[in-house]
Amino acid sequence: MLKLLKKALQVGEATVEYPFKPVEVAPGFRGKPEYNFDRCIACGACATACPPNAITMEYDLKQGTKTWNIFYGRCIFCGRCEEVCPTGAIALTTEFELAVASKEDLYYRAEVQLRKCSCCGEYFAPSRELEYVMSTLEQSGLPEGDRQGWRQLLEKCPQCRRRQAAVSVAEATGSRDRVQGGGQ
Amino acid sequence: MEQEVKLAELKAKLKNVIKRSVYVYRVDCGGCNGCEIEIFATISPVYDPERLGFKVVASPRHADILLFTGPMTRAMRLPAIRAYQAAPDPKIVVAYGTCGCSGGIFHDCYSVWGGTGSIFPVDVYIPGCPPTPGATIYGLGLALDLLQQKMKGEQYTEKEVARITSQYAGVSPDLARDIEREARRLSGYLHGRRITEKYLQFVREDPLAVDQKIKELVKQEKDSRLAEVYLSLHKIYLDYLGKTEKAGHHAG
C-alpha cells in the first residue's frame, strides 16, 4: 500500500485538466481551416481539391457574384485546400473546439464580385483574380507601356477575346489576299 | 408542434436535473471506427470525463445522451432508430464526427442517408475527422450548456474590389515559384511553404547579404536535413542570379 502510494506520488497526475485549462495540441495538428477573405482570389482551387466537397464554389452570372462556401460539418481536415491555395488564403489552424448547437454556424460564406466584359457586357471572372494576374505581371517586369494593353485584354471575356483574335486574323489574311489579288 | 415545444421544455429540465452526471450511449451508424477509437481515448484516464460525470453505458435504455457516429447507412438506419426509441425521453442527440454531422466524405454514396440530421433532430454537432478527445469533451460540455459555443456562421461580402498582390511581394515571381516548388518537393507543402517564406525573407531584406545569412543559418541549424534543403534552395537562387546577370550583360 505504502509502496503504491509512493509510486503514485512519484508519477504524479496523468489526467489533463482540459475544460478548465487549455489542452496542449501536438505539433502539426490539423484543426479548423481558417479562411482569410482579404487574400482570397476566388480561383476555386480549394473547391476542386476538397475531397468531401466541404468547400464549394458557385457562380451567379445574373448577380455578378462568385460565392465561396465552406461547411465545417463536412470537412475532414486533410489540408488539401491549404496545399493548393496559390495566395495562402486558407490555412489549417490548431483550433479544435468546433462543436455547435445549430448547423447554420458551421457554414462560412464569402461573396466576391465578377468582372463585366467590356465588349459583350457579361460577367465572366472574379475581379480579384484578374487583378492578381495583373499585379503578378507587373512584378515580373511588365514594361509600363504594355500595361494598358494587358489591362484592356483582361477586361474582355475569353469568348470576346477569341472573336477579336479571329477577326484580326481574318483581316490580316484577307488583306494579304487582296494584296495578292491586286498583284495578279 | 405542441409535442416539440413540450420536448424542448423537458430537455431544458433535463439539463437542470442531470447537472453534470450523464450517461452516454454511442450508436455506430456505419462509420470507419475512427470515431469509436477517439471516444475510447476520451474515456481513458488521461481525459477522464467521469470526473465531469460523463459515463459511457452499454444500453440505450440508460442513456441521456445518444452519440451517433458514422454516416447514416442504409443498413444501420433501423438499428439507429431502434436505439433512439429505446432511450428514454428527454434525450440529447449528438452528431459525432464529420460523418455524423453531414455524411462526411461518404455524403454522396448510394447507401448513405447523409448524417444523423437526416433522421433525428440533432442538438449538438461535433465536427472533426475524428474529433480529438478534447473536442469530444468540449462538445459534450456544450450539449449540457457547461461551455460556450465558439463557432459562429460568417458571411463576407466584397464591396470594393481589393487588389491582392502575390504572397511573396518584392521577389521576382519566377524565383519565388522555383524556390517554393523545390522546397515543397523536398519537405512537403506545409514545411515547404514555411521554409520558402523564411528564405525569401532574406532575399527581400537584402539581396546582397543572402549568401552570408544562409551560411550562418546552415551553420547554426541542428537538423542536417533542413540545412540541406536551405542549401539546395540557395543553389537555385545563385543560378537565378547568374542568369539575370548574364541577361543584364547582354542587354548592356
XYZ file of C-alpha atoms in Angstrom:
436
model
C 0.000 0.000 0.000
C 2.713 2.418 1.059
C 4.748 1.343 -1.928
C 1.844 2.061 -4.213
C 1.265 5.481 -2.686
C 4.919 6.311 -3.092
C 4.791 5.281 -6.699
C 1.612 7.285 -7.283
C 3.207 10.374 -5.798
C 6.301 9.864 -7.899
C 4.360 9.522 -11.130
C 2.056 12.416 -10.380
C -1.196 13.230 -12.134
C -1.794 11.854 -15.577
C -5.188 13.458 -16.150
C -5.228 16.689 -18.131
C -7.413 19.478 -16.782
C -8.917 20.095 -20.150
C -12.157 22.058 -19.902
C -10.676 24.173 -17.120
C -7.284 24.678 -18.700
C -6.367 24.742 -22.398
C -5.028 21.460 -23.664
C -1.738 21.233 -25.492
C -2.069 20.209 -29.113
C 0.573 18.189 -30.892
C 2.782 19.961 -33.446
C 1.400 19.589 -36.948
C -2.127 19.135 -35.632
C -4.703 19.704 -38.337
C -7.568 21.741 -36.941
C -10.095 24.178 -38.307
C -9.172 25.635 -41.711
C -9.077 29.384 -41.226
C -10.148 31.466 -44.192
C -8.627 34.841 -44.885
C -11.041 36.789 -47.056
C -8.513 39.547 -47.755
C -6.176 37.159 -49.549
C -8.667 35.020 -51.460
C -8.772 35.477 -55.234
C -11.759 33.143 -55.689
C -9.880 30.910 -58.112
C -11.692 27.821 -56.810
C -8.585 25.630 -56.486
C -9.613 24.645 -52.955
C -13.094 23.680 -54.102
C -11.609 21.447 -56.793
C -9.155 19.827 -54.390
C -11.537 19.297 -51.469
C -12.176 15.508 -51.268
C -15.531 15.584 -49.416
C -16.833 18.733 -51.190
C -16.817 20.712 -47.966
C -15.625 23.726 -49.940
C -17.817 24.633 -52.854
C -17.831 27.468 -55.308
C -20.771 28.803 -57.236
C -21.170 31.339 -59.979
C -24.152 33.624 -60.139
C -23.870 35.193 -63.571
C -27.039 37.242 -63.153
C -25.988 38.893 -59.909
C -22.359 39.007 -60.943
C -21.003 37.202 -57.911
C -18.991 34.113 -57.146
C -19.686 32.511 -53.792
C -17.160 30.570 -51.799
C -18.705 28.316 -49.204
C -17.251 26.014 -46.573
C -19.257 23.603 -44.464
C -17.182 22.576 -41.478
C -19.555 19.713 -40.801
C -18.190 18.031 -43.901
C -14.534 18.988 -43.632
C -12.174 16.081 -42.978
C -9.217 18.319 -42.093
C -6.925 16.846 -44.730
C -5.207 20.147 -45.561
C -5.526 19.821 -49.331
C -7.066 23.322 -49.534
C -4.039 24.759 -47.790
C -1.770 22.846 -50.133
C -3.302 24.149 -53.341
C -4.131 27.733 -52.342
C -1.907 29.962 -54.501
C -2.144 33.011 -52.239
C -2.168 31.385 -48.805
C -5.726 32.498 -48.098
C -6.689 29.290 -46.346
C -4.587 27.557 -43.723
C -5.236 24.943 -41.099
C -5.048 26.116 -37.500
C -4.833 24.179 -34.260
C -8.375 25.168 -33.314
C -10.425 22.073 -32.460
C -13.365 23.384 -30.422
C -15.804 23.358 -33.299
C -18.920 21.894 -31.703
C -22.087 23.888 -32.351
C -25.732 23.639 -31.436
C -27.117 24.724 -34.803
C -25.978 23.602 -38.217
C -26.003 27.155 -39.604
C -22.980 28.049 -37.500
C -20.889 25.530 -39.398
C -21.185 27.465 -42.667
C -18.823 30.225 -43.751
C -19.643 32.076 -46.936
C -17.828 34.667 -48.961
C -19.061 36.574 -51.943
C -16.753 38.199 -54.461
C -17.620 40.273 -57.468
C -17.225 39.188 -61.046
C -15.904 41.408 -63.786
C -18.147 42.530 -66.598
C -16.831 42.048 -70.096
C -16.149 45.416 -71.697
C -17.253 44.030 -75.060
C -20.405 41.937 -74.536
C -21.317 43.097 -71.024
C -21.472 39.652 -69.417
C -19.868 38.659 -66.148
C -17.011 36.235 -66.623
C -14.312 36.032 -63.904
C -13.666 37.338 -60.395
C -12.195 40.829 -60.472
C -9.787 39.853 -57.740
C -8.334 37.055 -59.801
C -7.749 39.363 -62.764
C -6.191 41.985 -60.514
C -3.907 39.288 -59.128
C -2.841 38.333 -62.648
C -2.136 41.968 -63.391
C -0.087 42.537 -60.254
C 1.916 39.364 -60.904
C 2.650 40.536 -64.432
C 3.744 43.901 -63.095
C 6.018 42.265 -60.569
C 7.671 40.068 -63.127
C 8.712 43.186 -65.014
C 5.963 44.102 -67.458
C 7.024 47.392 -69.058
C 4.948 50.439 -68.241
C 3.909 50.871 -71.869
C 2.418 47.385 -72.177
C 0.234 47.646 -69.100
C -2.640 49.421 -70.754
C -2.904 46.767 -73.442
C -2.864 43.953 -70.913
C -5.455 45.693 -68.818
C -7.753 46.001 -71.830
C -7.216 42.326 -72.572
C -8.195 41.391 -69.019
C -11.383 43.422 -69.301
C -12.659 41.151 -72.064
C -14.190 37.734 -71.620
C -12.410 34.776 -73.289
C -15.079 34.462 -75.969
C -14.849 38.091 -76.995
C -11.070 37.791 -76.995
C -11.289 34.771 -79.265
C -13.673 36.552 -81.576
C -11.417 39.569 -81.704
C -8.408 37.389 -82.497
C -10.346 35.596 -85.249
C -11.436 38.890 -86.751
C -7.920 40.289 -86.708
C -6.535 37.114 -88.300
C -9.247 37.244 -90.946
C -8.463 40.859 -91.634
C -4.776 40.120 -91.931
C -5.243 37.193 -94.310
C -7.996 38.999 -96.199
C -5.785 41.984 -96.775
C -2.979 39.702 -97.932
C -5.380 38.042 -100.361
C -6.370 41.412 -101.632
C -2.763 42.367 -101.985
C -2.090 39.133 -103.876
C -5.227 39.671 -105.915
C -4.094 43.176 -106.751
C -0.759 41.857 -107.971
C -2.302 39.485 -110.456
C -45.710 21.146 -32.921
C -47.061 21.110 -29.379
C -45.133 17.963 -28.719
C -41.957 19.629 -29.929
C -42.421 22.533 -27.534
C -43.048 20.078 -24.765
C -39.893 18.169 -25.663
C -37.828 21.353 -25.649
C -39.150 22.189 -22.196
C -38.389 18.703 -20.981
C -34.891 18.955 -22.398
C -34.265 22.184 -20.528
C -35.488 20.460 -17.419
C -33.229 17.504 -18.082
C -30.238 19.798 -18.234
C -31.271 21.196 -14.870
C -31.802 17.849 -13.267
C -28.816 15.964 -14.557
C -26.467 18.888 -13.918
C -23.217 17.081 -14.516
C -23.731 13.366 -14.328
C -24.914 11.965 -17.646
C -24.887 8.614 -19.302
C -23.719 8.457 -22.849
C -24.615 5.737 -25.299
C -22.822 5.578 -28.598
C -24.509 4.357 -31.740
C -22.328 3.389 -34.669
C -24.345 4.002 -37.837
C -21.755 2.630 -40.225
C -18.569 4.544 -39.552
C -14.941 3.607 -40.057
C -14.301 3.160 -36.303
C -12.043 6.215 -36.146
C -14.678 7.952 -34.026
C -15.062 4.921 -31.754
C -11.339 4.847 -31.130
C -11.383 8.537 -30.224
C -14.335 8.007 -27.873
C -12.417 5.261 -26.134
C -9.391 7.531 -25.966
C -11.634 10.119 -24.338
C -12.851 7.805 -21.590
C -9.273 6.832 -20.740
C -7.720 8.167 -17.510
C -5.848 10.864 -19.448
C -9.017 12.839 -20.199
C -11.176 11.086 -17.611
C -14.617 12.514 -18.466
C -16.053 10.689 -15.477
C -14.727 13.468 -13.282
C -17.276 15.608 -15.154
C -19.965 12.984 -14.839
C -19.888 11.507 -18.340
C -20.130 7.773 -18.388
C -20.394 5.527 -21.399
C -23.080 2.911 -20.873
C -23.878 -0.272 -22.748
C -27.616 0.172 -23.234
C -29.649 2.994 -24.755
C -32.230 2.474 -22.019
C -29.823 4.059 -19.531
C -28.765 6.892 -21.768
C -29.278 10.653 -21.511
C -27.063 11.428 -24.461
C -27.011 9.470 -27.692
C -23.802 9.782 -29.658
C -24.343 8.937 -33.317
C -21.149 8.233 -35.229
C -20.634 7.433 -38.875
C -22.712 8.312 -41.912
C -26.276 7.072 -41.689
C -26.053 3.991 -43.879
C -28.992 2.123 -45.308
C -28.211 -0.992 -43.286
C -27.763 0.789 -39.954
C -30.745 3.113 -40.221
C -33.206 0.789 -38.493
C -30.910 -0.170 -35.606
C -30.228 3.555 -35.095
C -33.966 4.277 -34.963
C -34.434 1.436 -32.511
C -31.696 2.800 -30.269
C -33.272 6.250 -30.467
C -36.678 4.894 -29.496
C -35.242 2.810 -26.679
C -33.645 5.804 -24.995
C -35.992 7.489 -22.525
C -37.306 10.964 -23.336
C -35.994 13.591 -22.982
C -32.665 12.763 -24.559
C -29.887 14.746 -26.164
C -28.832 13.708 -29.649
C -25.259 14.419 -30.612
C -23.957 14.050 -34.165
C -20.392 12.939 -33.659
C -17.640 13.337 -36.217
C -17.731 14.655 -39.741
C -19.754 11.670 -40.957
C -22.269 12.045 -38.173
C -22.667 15.751 -38.903
C -23.293 15.544 -42.624
C -22.236 12.223 -44.063
C -18.679 13.498 -44.453
C -16.635 12.116 -47.292
C -19.332 9.486 -47.864
C -22.117 12.052 -48.217
C -22.888 11.175 -51.831
C -22.563 7.393 -51.566
C -25.561 5.467 -52.828
C -26.139 3.737 -49.496
C -25.752 6.783 -47.276
C -28.637 8.873 -45.998
C -26.273 11.688 -45.006
C -25.629 12.274 -41.343
C -27.606 11.949 -38.165
C -29.619 15.039 -39.014
C -31.323 13.246 -41.875
C -33.288 11.094 -39.426
C -33.200 12.654 -35.952
C -33.362 16.211 -34.624
C -29.769 16.915 -33.630
C -28.921 19.039 -30.584
C -25.169 19.315 -30.933
C -22.806 18.795 -33.845
C -19.217 17.819 -33.122
C -17.187 18.070 -36.352
C -13.763 16.529 -36.704
C -12.421 13.566 -38.582
C -12.311 12.132 -35.990
C -12.858 14.658 -33.181
C -9.976 14.616 -30.736
C -10.695 13.751 -27.107
C -10.508 17.461 -26.341
C -13.126 18.222 -28.992
C -15.299 15.416 -27.632
C -15.258 16.776 -24.109
C -15.899 20.262 -25.429
C -18.865 19.052 -27.463
C -20.361 17.112 -24.573
C -19.870 20.126 -22.341
C -21.677 22.207 -24.932
C -24.519 19.691 -25.023
C -25.087 20.322 -21.317
C -24.594 24.097 -21.578
C -21.473 23.872 -19.441
C -19.306 25.512 -22.075
C -19.772 28.374 -24.514
C -20.048 27.892 -28.235
C -17.115 29.366 -30.128
C -18.068 28.959 -33.779
C -20.355 31.441 -35.441
C -21.509 31.251 -39.021
C -19.859 34.008 -41.039
C -20.616 35.811 -44.246
C -18.172 38.002 -46.102
C -19.160 40.211 -48.992
C -16.910 42.160 -51.275
C -17.936 45.763 -51.571
C -14.878 47.242 -53.177
C -12.610 45.203 -55.374
C -9.487 44.572 -53.389
C -6.137 44.306 -55.090
C -4.447 41.151 -53.952
C -0.750 41.011 -54.552
C 1.467 37.980 -54.697
C 2.295 36.220 -51.457
C 5.994 36.924 -51.758
C 5.840 40.596 -52.666
C 9.122 42.157 -53.670
C 10.591 38.946 -55.073
C 10.518 38.011 -58.738
C 7.568 35.616 -59.297
C 9.809 33.264 -61.290
C 12.289 32.958 -58.456
C 9.551 32.575 -55.846
C 7.908 29.832 -57.892
C 11.135 27.894 -58.422
C 12.099 28.115 -54.774
C 8.680 27.148 -53.492
C 8.468 24.236 -55.897
C 11.819 22.862 -54.786
C 11.074 23.418 -51.086
C 7.758 21.611 -51.426
C 9.371 18.775 -53.351
C 11.945 18.306 -50.617
C 9.881 18.746 -47.484
C 6.177 18.721 -48.245
C 3.737 21.545 -48.702
C 3.441 22.578 -45.067
C 7.107 22.879 -44.163
C 7.960 23.747 -47.736
C 5.874 26.869 -47.531
C 7.401 27.857 -44.193
C 10.920 27.316 -45.453
C 10.147 29.306 -48.605
C 8.829 32.152 -46.542
C 11.955 32.207 -44.421
C 14.299 32.005 -47.378
C 12.510 34.654 -49.402
C 12.501 36.918 -46.362
C 16.290 37.028 -46.633
C 16.047 37.851 -50.334
C 13.558 40.581 -49.646
C 15.543 42.183 -46.840
C 18.893 42.411 -48.520
C 19.627 40.545 -51.757
C 23.358 41.106 -51.360
C 23.617 39.531 -47.917
C 21.660 36.346 -48.706
C 24.780 34.246 -49.151
C 26.173 35.185 -45.782
C 22.870 34.790 -43.983
C 22.287 31.328 -45.415
C 25.762 30.226 -44.439
C 25.144 31.388 -40.886
C 21.747 29.680 -40.825
C 23.174 26.403 -42.088
C 25.961 26.535 -39.523
C 23.510 27.077 -36.682
C 20.910 24.583 -37.885
C 20.950 21.410 -35.826
C 18.814 19.423 -38.246
C 21.141 18.459 -41.076
C 18.194 17.694 -43.375
C 16.867 21.226 -43.042
C 20.328 22.626 -43.680
C 20.479 20.540 -46.849
C 17.123 21.954 -48.004
C 18.332 25.506 -47.433
C 21.491 24.807 -49.379
C 19.616 23.422 -52.352
C 17.312 26.444 -52.322
C 20.352 28.650 -52.207
C 21.722 26.897 -55.279
C 18.549 27.812 -57.169
C 18.933 31.397 -56.065
C 22.565 31.533 -57.217
C 21.620 30.041 -60.590
C 18.901 32.641 -60.908
C 21.336 35.422 -60.067
C 23.790 34.136 -62.683
C 21.068 34.067 -65.319
C 19.808 37.568 -64.600
C 23.368 38.919 -64.612
C 24.025 37.336 -67.981
C 20.797 38.777 -69.328
C 21.813 42.138 -67.909
C 25.204 41.952 -69.674
C 23.581 41.054 -72.949
C 21.192 43.917 -72.610
C 24.069 46.256 -71.702
